[in-house]
Amino acid sequence: MAVGVYEAMPLKNDNFKMYIDGEWTDSSSRETSNVINPANEQIIATVPKGTREDARRALEAAKEAQGKWEYHSPLERARYLETIADLIRQNKERLARVLTAEQGKPLYESRLEVEGSAVNFEYYAEFARRIEGDVLPGDYPRQSIMIMKLPIGVVSSITPWNFPSSTVARKLAPALITGNTVVTKPSSNTPLSTIELVKLAEKAELPKGVLNLVIGPGSEVGDELATNKISGLITLTGSTDSGRKIMKAASGHVAKVVLELGGKAPLIVWRDADMEWALKCAIWARFWNCGQTCISAERMYLDAQIKEKFLAAFLKAAKSLMIGDPTDSATDLGPMVSKDQREICQQFVEKAREEGDKVVLGGSVPNDHQKGFFFEPTVIDGVGQKSDLIQEEIFGPVVPVVTVETFDQAIEYANDSPYGLSSYVYTRDSTNVMKAMYKIKFGESYINMIGPEQFQGAHTGFRQTGIGAEGSKYGLECYTQLKTNYIDWNEKPDLPYLFPYGSKVA
Ligand code: NAD
């Protein structure tokens, strides 16, 4: 496979470190870990493998900086965010190439993701004049009740590998605009995009300590961020399993948590849909980012009346997807992020075969892409609702197909999942549309359209998909602490419940 861009960009020569209290730093243990390019299995960078001690130091720095940061006006804070957005755009091509090199998604998708990161900073900068509270009358004359939204303090942000640029931006921007300081920890698979972003924040002259970066294992560095009393809020985007561990760790000091966890999006195609459009949407919703997206269409429910025809068209379209070097503009599907992630996919397919499901497309490592962590677009038909393929998150380019007889059955099956993030419905029947809106218990429904989620939408989920929201004003609110002030300017008000009770009648 051609390596073109990786030679042109010698990441190994770059200095990749952690960033604590305004200084670029190695791990206190001096240990390091390698970042692998999943398209060719080459080491592209070596980064510090941080420790609990590093995490503690970063939290202390964030705590120290928070008091001053809080008393900048939101408009001053917004200026930093706008500068970061500008710098992201100025460096877009480099950031996109770093992202592709560490994660494997096609460069085209990386450019879109990096642009999304810039918009996150821009979007939340716009809230500077809109961190609104309430003023209410009290129960007695000349009293006011003022409900304010204050910063929580120090936010610990923990992010996954599948969108290493935008998931961190979506946490940093609302945390910073509301006056919090942050310690952020990327996935060890893909730390480079966060390092690049923090370099830009430094260039934007963000005051020292306001944003800190630690890198290291979730079980140690991440656990310290969750357990340490300095963290007022732990915000994780990651698997449901990690979410559970973080909830438990945070419960020791009753810290707030925002958890954006696993997904298992159902995609329903009904007999009255615009089939050509539904097909385009279904293909993209399953295979973008090589199926490694929390909102990926992870299971397809096809109306029995159109199933054979739709499936045939789906197979044809899936077969035509170009697998290859993610920096090649013709590539639709790059590699998966890691060998481990690919093995999970392979195990799902093997189990399906053993259980008698029909692998009607793919299911293997492509012959001409043995180097790198590639996997074929895979379609499995005749799958039962209780199968692991339907109940568990696959997180790769594999889609199980279930045939349904009625729209209500499709909804029932869709809801039969521990996850509740995104869902897709293709129908032109207005009753079905209304049913989809009210009865599909998922945080998002894409009705006759596809994602990704938009900045003004609340990204959130039912059941084990998590707690809280990202994006929108609701995402912003997660980074604030409500405070109610009761104010009395009626000197010595005649309150009926003061002592002595004497002969007062209640
Ligand atoms: P992961 O849970 O393995 O890791 C996510 C982050 O959590 C990493 O930085 C990791 O080091 C850290 N971590 C792991 N264990 C920890 C612990 N005990 N304490 C503290 N931190 C810990 O997830 P992943 O494999 O990187 O990402 C894929 C998962 O993320 C999928 O389940 C996907 O659905 C989910 N995801 C969800 C959304 C969403 O918006 N809901 C978006 C993207 C990805």
XYZ file of C-alpha atoms and ligand atoms in Angstrom:
550
model
C 0.000 0.000 0.000
C 1.165 3.513 -0.734
C 2.295 5.390 2.356
C 2.735 8.763 0.599
C 1.611 11.255 3.197
C 3.153 9.462 6.146
C 6.592 9.886 4.617
C 5.828 13.510 3.911
C 4.863 14.036 7.542
C 7.522 12.589 9.838
C 5.429 12.600 12.983
C 8.148 10.679 14.784
C 10.307 13.771 14.820
C 7.624 15.812 16.510
C 7.767 16.383 20.197
C 4.641 14.817 21.631
C 4.246 15.402 25.353
C 1.667 16.001 28.038
C 0.760 19.566 28.995
C 0.492 20.413 32.697
C 0.319 23.907 34.178
C 1.474 25.505 30.944
C 4.511 23.221 30.493
C 5.104 20.370 28.033
C 6.162 17.435 30.121
C 7.163 13.760 30.106
C 5.621 11.119 32.323
C 6.832 11.104 35.927
C 7.700 7.432 35.299
C 9.559 8.314 32.052
C 7.567 5.530 30.406
C 6.252 5.976 26.884
C 3.835 4.291 24.505
C 3.722 4.101 20.730
C 1.046 5.359 18.395
C 0.455 3.051 15.445
C -0.810 4.025 12.017
C -3.631 1.493 11.489
C -3.290 1.702 7.695
C 0.270 0.339 7.615
C 1.028 -0.758 11.198
C 3.990 1.620 11.458
C 4.865 3.521 14.626
C 4.170 7.168 13.910
C 4.823 8.715 17.311
C 5.953 7.982 20.835
C 4.078 9.694 23.637
C 4.445 9.796 27.432
C 2.613 7.128 29.375
C 1.410 9.219 32.290
C 0.785 8.110 35.864
C -1.620 8.844 38.708
C 0.886 11.381 39.967
C 0.777 13.223 36.631
C -3.017 13.253 36.744
C -2.939 14.667 40.284
C -0.491 17.371 39.277
C -2.702 18.329 36.342
C -5.784 18.500 38.583
C -3.931 20.705 41.095
C -2.896 23.046 38.274
C -6.464 23.222 36.999
C -7.723 23.957 40.511
C -5.189 26.731 40.977
C -6.120 28.359 37.670
C -9.880 28.079 38.057
C -10.456 30.985 40.441
C -8.984 33.526 38.016
C -10.512 31.938 34.918
C -13.972 32.112 36.472
C -13.647 35.878 36.911
C -12.832 36.544 33.284
C -16.065 37.708 31.702
C -17.680 35.090 29.445
C -16.970 37.452 26.562
C -13.245 37.402 27.363
C -13.350 33.624 27.519
C -15.183 33.586 24.196
C -12.282 35.454 22.569
C -9.963 32.551 23.433
C -12.435 30.074 21.991
C -12.769 32.087 18.785
C -8.973 32.261 18.454
C -8.740 28.490 18.903
C -11.416 28.016 16.206
C -9.439 30.275 13.840
C -6.210 28.398 14.551
C -7.906 25.050 13.925
C -9.051 26.298 10.524
C -5.596 27.673 9.680
C -4.090 24.269 10.517
C -6.923 22.184 9.169
C -4.952 20.152 6.666
C -2.231 19.208 9.141
C -4.776 18.319 11.827
C -6.756 16.197 9.358
C -3.619 14.321 8.293
C -2.601 13.678 11.891
C -6.107 12.396 12.581
C -6.077 10.054 9.606
C -2.580 8.840 10.434
C -3.497 7.843 13.989
C -7.096 6.711 13.504
C -7.379 5.524 9.900
C -10.493 7.305 8.668
C -10.443 8.665 5.110
C -8.821 12.066 4.892
C -12.074 13.482 3.536
C -13.861 12.477 6.778
C -10.960 13.818 8.865
C -11.250 17.233 7.228
C -14.970 17.287 8.070
C -14.265 16.240 11.642
C -11.616 18.925 12.134
C -13.980 21.542 10.729
C -16.534 20.272 13.251
C -14.035 20.831 16.043
C -13.626 24.463 14.974
C -17.407 24.907 14.888
C -17.704 23.512 18.428
C -15.453 26.318 19.710
C -17.287 28.902 17.622
C -20.720 27.640 18.615
C -20.039 27.706 22.345
C -18.268 31.084 22.112
C -21.665 32.386 20.957
C -23.107 31.515 24.377
C -20.965 34.157 26.119
C -23.960 36.478 26.389
C -26.433 33.679 27.006
C -25.400 31.935 30.200
C -28.810 32.789 31.514
C -30.383 32.387 34.907
C -33.791 33.283 36.335
C -35.064 36.074 38.545
C -38.275 35.224 40.352
C -40.360 37.044 42.951
C -40.168 35.692 46.504
C -43.196 34.732 48.580
C -43.127 37.895 50.697
C -43.004 41.561 49.778
C -39.738 42.881 48.346
C -37.950 39.564 48.091
C -36.213 38.211 45.020
C -34.993 34.788 44.083
C -32.091 34.716 41.692
C -31.091 31.396 40.160
C -27.611 31.556 38.639
C -25.471 29.165 36.637
C -21.951 29.054 38.047
C -18.998 27.007 36.850
C -18.603 23.623 38.517
C -14.841 24.112 38.975
C -12.468 21.527 37.524
C -13.747 19.285 34.740
C -12.069 16.002 33.818
C -12.632 15.148 30.189
C -12.019 11.591 28.955
C -12.342 10.808 25.273
C -12.354 7.797 22.897
C -10.423 6.985 19.741
C -13.173 7.046 17.145
C -13.511 10.852 16.855
C -10.317 12.020 18.532
C -10.628 15.608 17.336
C -14.317 16.480 17.682
C -15.195 14.601 20.893
C -12.598 16.586 22.845
C -13.623 19.900 21.243
C -17.252 19.199 22.186
C -16.201 18.958 25.843
C -13.558 21.694 26.070
C -15.610 24.450 24.468
C -18.662 24.351 26.789
C -16.462 23.653 29.841
C -14.267 26.685 29.186
C -16.948 29.184 28.201
C -18.805 28.507 31.457
C -15.673 29.232 33.538
C -14.390 25.753 34.316
C -10.810 24.647 33.915
C -10.056 21.261 32.399
C -7.824 18.214 32.535
C -8.304 16.188 29.387
C -7.256 12.611 28.649
C -7.450 11.149 25.138
C -7.457 7.462 24.255
C -3.922 6.057 24.133
C -4.680 4.796 20.603
C -5.176 8.331 19.313
C -3.561 10.980 21.539
C -2.033 13.059 18.727
C -5.137 15.024 17.703
C -5.586 16.214 21.288
C -1.907 17.140 21.564
C -2.242 19.167 18.363
C -5.340 20.895 19.702
C -3.660 21.767 22.991
C -0.701 23.220 21.047
C -3.196 25.563 19.379
C -4.752 26.479 22.729
C -1.242 27.384 23.917
C -0.773 29.489 20.795
C -4.067 31.214 21.594
C -2.418 32.157 24.939
C -4.960 30.403 27.079
C -3.745 31.146 30.641
C -1.602 28.417 32.166
C -3.432 25.735 34.075
C -6.753 26.409 32.340
C -6.304 23.436 30.020
C -4.120 20.460 30.934
C -3.458 17.273 29.007
C -2.515 13.892 30.446
C -2.036 10.686 28.488
C -2.141 7.168 29.882
C -4.197 4.093 30.653
C -7.839 4.581 31.597
C -7.457 2.191 34.529
C -4.788 4.416 36.082
C -4.756 7.977 34.715
C -8.489 7.977 33.875
C -9.355 6.394 37.212
C -7.393 9.096 39.065
C -9.312 11.796 37.191
C -12.588 10.174 38.241
C -11.617 9.369 41.827
C -9.834 12.583 42.762
C -11.938 15.020 44.790
C -10.710 17.945 42.694
C -12.772 16.747 39.709
C -16.176 18.382 40.072
C -17.439 16.799 36.863
C -16.156 13.838 34.923
C -17.303 13.842 31.329
C -16.649 10.656 29.380
C -17.308 9.702 25.807
C -16.593 6.007 25.610
C -17.968 2.536 26.149
C -20.749 1.695 28.580
C -18.318 -0.479 30.496
C -15.956 2.471 31.114
C -18.984 4.609 31.988
C -19.934 2.192 34.761
C -16.390 2.234 36.164
C -16.264 6.013 36.119
C -19.670 6.308 37.833
C -18.413 4.019 40.549
C -15.126 5.892 40.942
C -16.898 9.262 40.997
C -19.441 8.067 43.563
C -16.756 8.181 46.284
C -16.897 11.976 46.249
C -20.347 12.234 44.631
C -18.969 14.059 41.598
C -21.225 14.848 38.687
C -20.860 12.693 35.590
C -21.781 13.218 31.969
C -21.599 9.913 30.142
C -21.900 9.591 26.366
C -21.672 5.837 25.961
C -22.390 3.002 23.572
C -24.919 2.897 20.769
C -26.720 0.253 18.742
C -28.711 2.308 16.279
C -31.615 0.528 14.560
C -32.304 1.506 10.947
C -35.845 0.834 9.726
C -36.724 0.928 6.035
C -40.476 0.853 5.406
C -42.327 -0.103 2.229
C -43.370 3.488 1.376
C -39.876 5.005 1.706
C -37.971 6.684 -1.101
C -35.857 3.568 -1.682
C -33.027 5.235 -3.553
C -32.530 7.780 -0.773
C -32.973 5.220 2.011
C -30.270 3.091 0.380
C -27.780 5.970 0.167
C -28.456 6.839 3.798
C -28.263 3.231 5.031
C -24.923 2.610 3.334
C -23.347 5.737 4.763
C -24.907 5.364 8.205
C -23.349 1.906 8.550
C -19.974 2.281 6.860
C -18.635 5.809 7.494
C -15.578 5.766 9.739
C -15.445 2.033 8.954
C -18.494 1.464 11.140
C -16.781 2.812 14.259
C -19.274 5.501 15.157
C -21.562 5.642 18.170
C -24.439 6.635 15.886
C -23.659 3.948 13.265
C -26.627 1.991 11.952
C -25.705 -1.208 13.775
C -28.794 -3.261 12.831
C -31.149 -3.035 9.900
C -34.895 -3.779 10.122
C -36.368 -4.266 6.663
C -40.064 -4.425 5.852
C -40.763 -7.937 4.508
C -42.473 -6.442 1.448
C -39.315 -4.717 0.196
C -36.646 -6.730 1.940
C -35.279 -8.823 -0.955
C -35.096 -5.892 -3.356
C -33.602 -3.487 -0.822
C -31.066 -5.998 0.437
C -29.904 -6.794 -3.098
C -29.346 -3.079 -3.760
C -27.609 -2.678 -0.380
C -25.211 -5.538 -1.139
C -24.391 -4.082 -4.537
C -23.694 -0.656 -3.038
C -21.630 -2.105 -0.157
C -19.568 -4.154 -2.608
C -18.739 -1.041 -4.600
C -17.182 0.791 -1.618
C -13.478 1.453 -2.126
C -11.287 0.038 0.619
C -7.748 1.361 0.868
C -5.209 3.988 1.833
C -7.222 6.545 3.811
C -5.199 9.388 2.322
C -6.248 8.408 -1.199
C -9.186 10.581 -2.229
C -10.910 7.576 -3.853
C -11.072 5.646 -0.565
C -14.433 5.172 1.152
C -13.302 2.767 3.879
C -9.962 2.982 5.640
C -8.733 0.452 8.209
C -10.233 -0.142 11.619
C -8.386 1.617 14.429
C -6.519 -1.382 15.829
C -5.928 -5.083 15.590
C -7.949 -5.611 18.784
C -10.948 -3.793 17.399
C -10.804 -5.832 14.211
C -10.614 -9.053 16.214
C -13.836 -8.120 18.010
C -15.529 -7.841 14.596
C -14.087 -11.136 13.436
C -15.389 -12.849 16.566
C -18.915 -11.503 15.970
C -18.840 -12.872 12.415
C -17.477 -16.278 13.484
C -20.150 -16.637 16.143
C -22.856 -15.691 13.644
C -21.595 -18.375 11.256
C -21.618 -20.962 14.048
C -25.201 -20.005 14.884
C -26.294 -20.519 11.276
C -26.754 -16.864 10.239
C -25.975 -16.157 6.589
C -22.908 -14.018 5.901
C -24.085 -12.663 2.558
C -21.211 -10.225 2.079
C -17.647 -9.909 3.341
C -16.722 -11.273 6.739
C -12.933 -11.342 6.246
C -9.766 -9.336 5.974
C -9.637 -8.188 2.335
C -7.141 -10.190 0.247
C -5.343 -7.173 -1.123
C -5.133 -5.379 2.263
C -3.437 -7.840 4.569
C -1.157 -5.122 6.017
C -3.063 -2.675 8.209
C -6.240 -3.397 10.161
C -8.693 -3.579 7.264
C -11.983 -5.466 7.311
C -14.511 -6.034 4.548
C -17.958 -4.458 4.586
C -19.995 -7.338 5.965
C -23.716 -8.104 5.810
C -25.350 -10.909 7.797
C -28.913 -11.957 6.982
C -31.537 -13.974 8.818
C -30.447 -12.732 12.230
C -32.701 -13.222 15.269
C -33.623 -10.339 17.549
C -31.934 -11.945 20.566
C -28.645 -12.586 18.768
C -25.463 -10.897 20.078
C -25.218 -9.183 16.707
C -28.422 -7.318 17.582
C -27.965 -6.887 21.317
C -24.271 -5.929 21.552
C -22.307 -3.060 20.058
C -20.163 -4.352 17.149
C -18.352 -1.103 16.299
C -17.089 -2.155 12.879
C -18.314 -2.503 9.280
C -20.725 -5.380 9.993
C -24.500 -5.122 9.679
C -27.067 -7.737 10.719
C -30.408 -7.743 8.889
C -33.767 -8.600 10.471
C -37.031 -8.909 8.509
C -40.137 -7.344 10.071
C -43.824 -7.698 9.174
C -45.318 -4.554 10.748
C -44.070 -1.073 11.617
C -45.025 -1.658 15.248
C -42.882 -4.772 15.288
C -39.952 -2.736 13.928
C -40.404 -0.231 16.766
C -40.667 -2.988 19.353
C -37.430 -4.569 18.095
C -35.693 -1.203 17.876
C -36.480 -0.487 21.534
C -35.375 -3.943 22.631
C -31.790 -2.877 23.335
C -29.698 -1.874 26.329
C -28.571 1.137 24.277
C -30.618 4.159 23.276
C -28.535 6.703 21.373
C -29.476 7.091 17.690
C -32.098 5.575 15.403
C -32.990 5.886 11.725
C -36.392 5.579 10.054
C -37.263 5.776 6.348
C -40.977 6.141 5.621
C -43.289 8.664 3.981
C -46.311 7.698 6.048
C -47.118 10.498 8.493
C -48.487 8.124 11.138
C -45.242 6.157 11.051
C -43.267 9.395 11.361
C -45.241 10.379 14.459
C -44.811 6.889 15.898
C -41.076 7.134 15.292
C -40.890 10.470 17.113
C -42.870 9.406 20.162
C -42.408 5.655 20.448
C -38.779 5.056 19.502
C -37.053 5.545 22.824
C -33.711 6.762 21.567
C -32.026 10.100 22.237
C -31.982 10.886 18.514
C -34.142 9.826 15.584
C -32.996 10.603 12.067
C -36.213 10.467 10.061
C -35.632 10.330 6.319
C -32.156 11.706 6.892
C -28.773 10.818 8.334
C -26.391 12.206 10.895
C -24.052 13.243 12.107
C -25.674 15.138 14.920
C -25.744 18.914 14.535
C -24.297 21.401 17.012
C -27.663 22.807 18.093
C -29.142 19.338 18.659
C -28.905 17.601 22.051
C -26.788 14.460 21.715
C -28.084 12.199 24.452
C -29.409 8.737 25.075
C -31.901 6.508 26.831
C -30.919 3.509 28.993
C -27.244 2.471 29.101
C -26.191 5.080 26.566
C -25.568 7.407 29.438
C -26.380 10.506 31.405
C -26.538 14.157 30.359
C -26.161 15.634 26.899
C -23.603 17.116 24.563
C -24.098 19.860 21.998
C -26.916 22.448 22.226
C -27.783 24.608 25.223
C -28.503 21.416 27.179
C -24.919 20.280 26.703
C -23.741 23.658 27.990
C -25.902 23.377 31.099
C -24.146 20.164 32.120
C -21.036 22.255 32.832
C -22.817 24.605 35.216
C -23.857 24.385 38.818
C -27.152 25.994 39.764
C -27.091 28.380 42.671
C -30.183 30.034 44.106
C -29.841 33.320 45.981
C -32.722 34.466 48.200
C -32.507 38.241 48.600
C -34.557 40.395 50.909
C -34.519 44.169 50.771
C -37.494 44.586 53.036
C -35.866 45.489 56.339
C -37.066 43.203 59.107
C -39.805 41.539 57.047
C -42.757 40.297 59.008
C -42.216 36.574 58.414
C -44.970 34.498 59.990
C -42.689 31.618 60.992
C -40.091 33.364 63.198
C -39.787 32.562 66.886
C -41.480 32.990 69.238
C -44.472 30.979 67.957
C -46.537 32.046 70.983
C -50.155 32.221 69.945
C -49.425 32.229 66.140
C -51.823 30.069 64.155
C -50.270 28.062 61.255
P -13.334 3.166 25.981
O -14.448 3.214 26.958
O -12.521 1.958 25.907
O -12.337 4.389 26.224
C -12.780 5.728 26.278
C -11.873 6.518 27.198
O -12.102 6.082 28.536
C -10.382 6.322 26.927
O -9.700 7.541 27.062
C -9.986 5.342 28.006
O -8.611 5.388 28.327
C -10.855 5.790 29.159
N -11.092 4.790 30.197
C -11.210 3.455 30.056
N -11.399 2.872 31.254
C -11.425 3.858 32.171
C -11.586 3.887 33.589
N -11.754 2.775 34.307
N -11.567 5.080 34.208
C -11.404 6.219 33.500
N -11.221 6.254 32.164
C -11.242 5.082 31.500
O -13.999 3.512 24.568
P -13.293 3.508 23.137
O -13.075 2.090 22.743
O -12.159 4.466 23.136
O -14.442 4.156 22.223
C -15.486 3.432 21.669
C -16.729 3.546 22.533
O -17.090 4.905 22.676
C -17.930 2.869 21.892
O -18.640 2.168 22.877
C -18.755 4.045 21.361
O -20.124 3.789 21.235
C -18.482 5.078 22.405
N -18.739 6.417 21.872
C -19.875 7.049 22.294
C -20.180 8.293 21.779
C -21.428 9.023 22.216
O -21.548 10.201 21.904
N -22.357 8.384 22.921
C -19.321 8.901 20.847
C -18.170 8.235 20.459
C -17.884 6.980 20.985
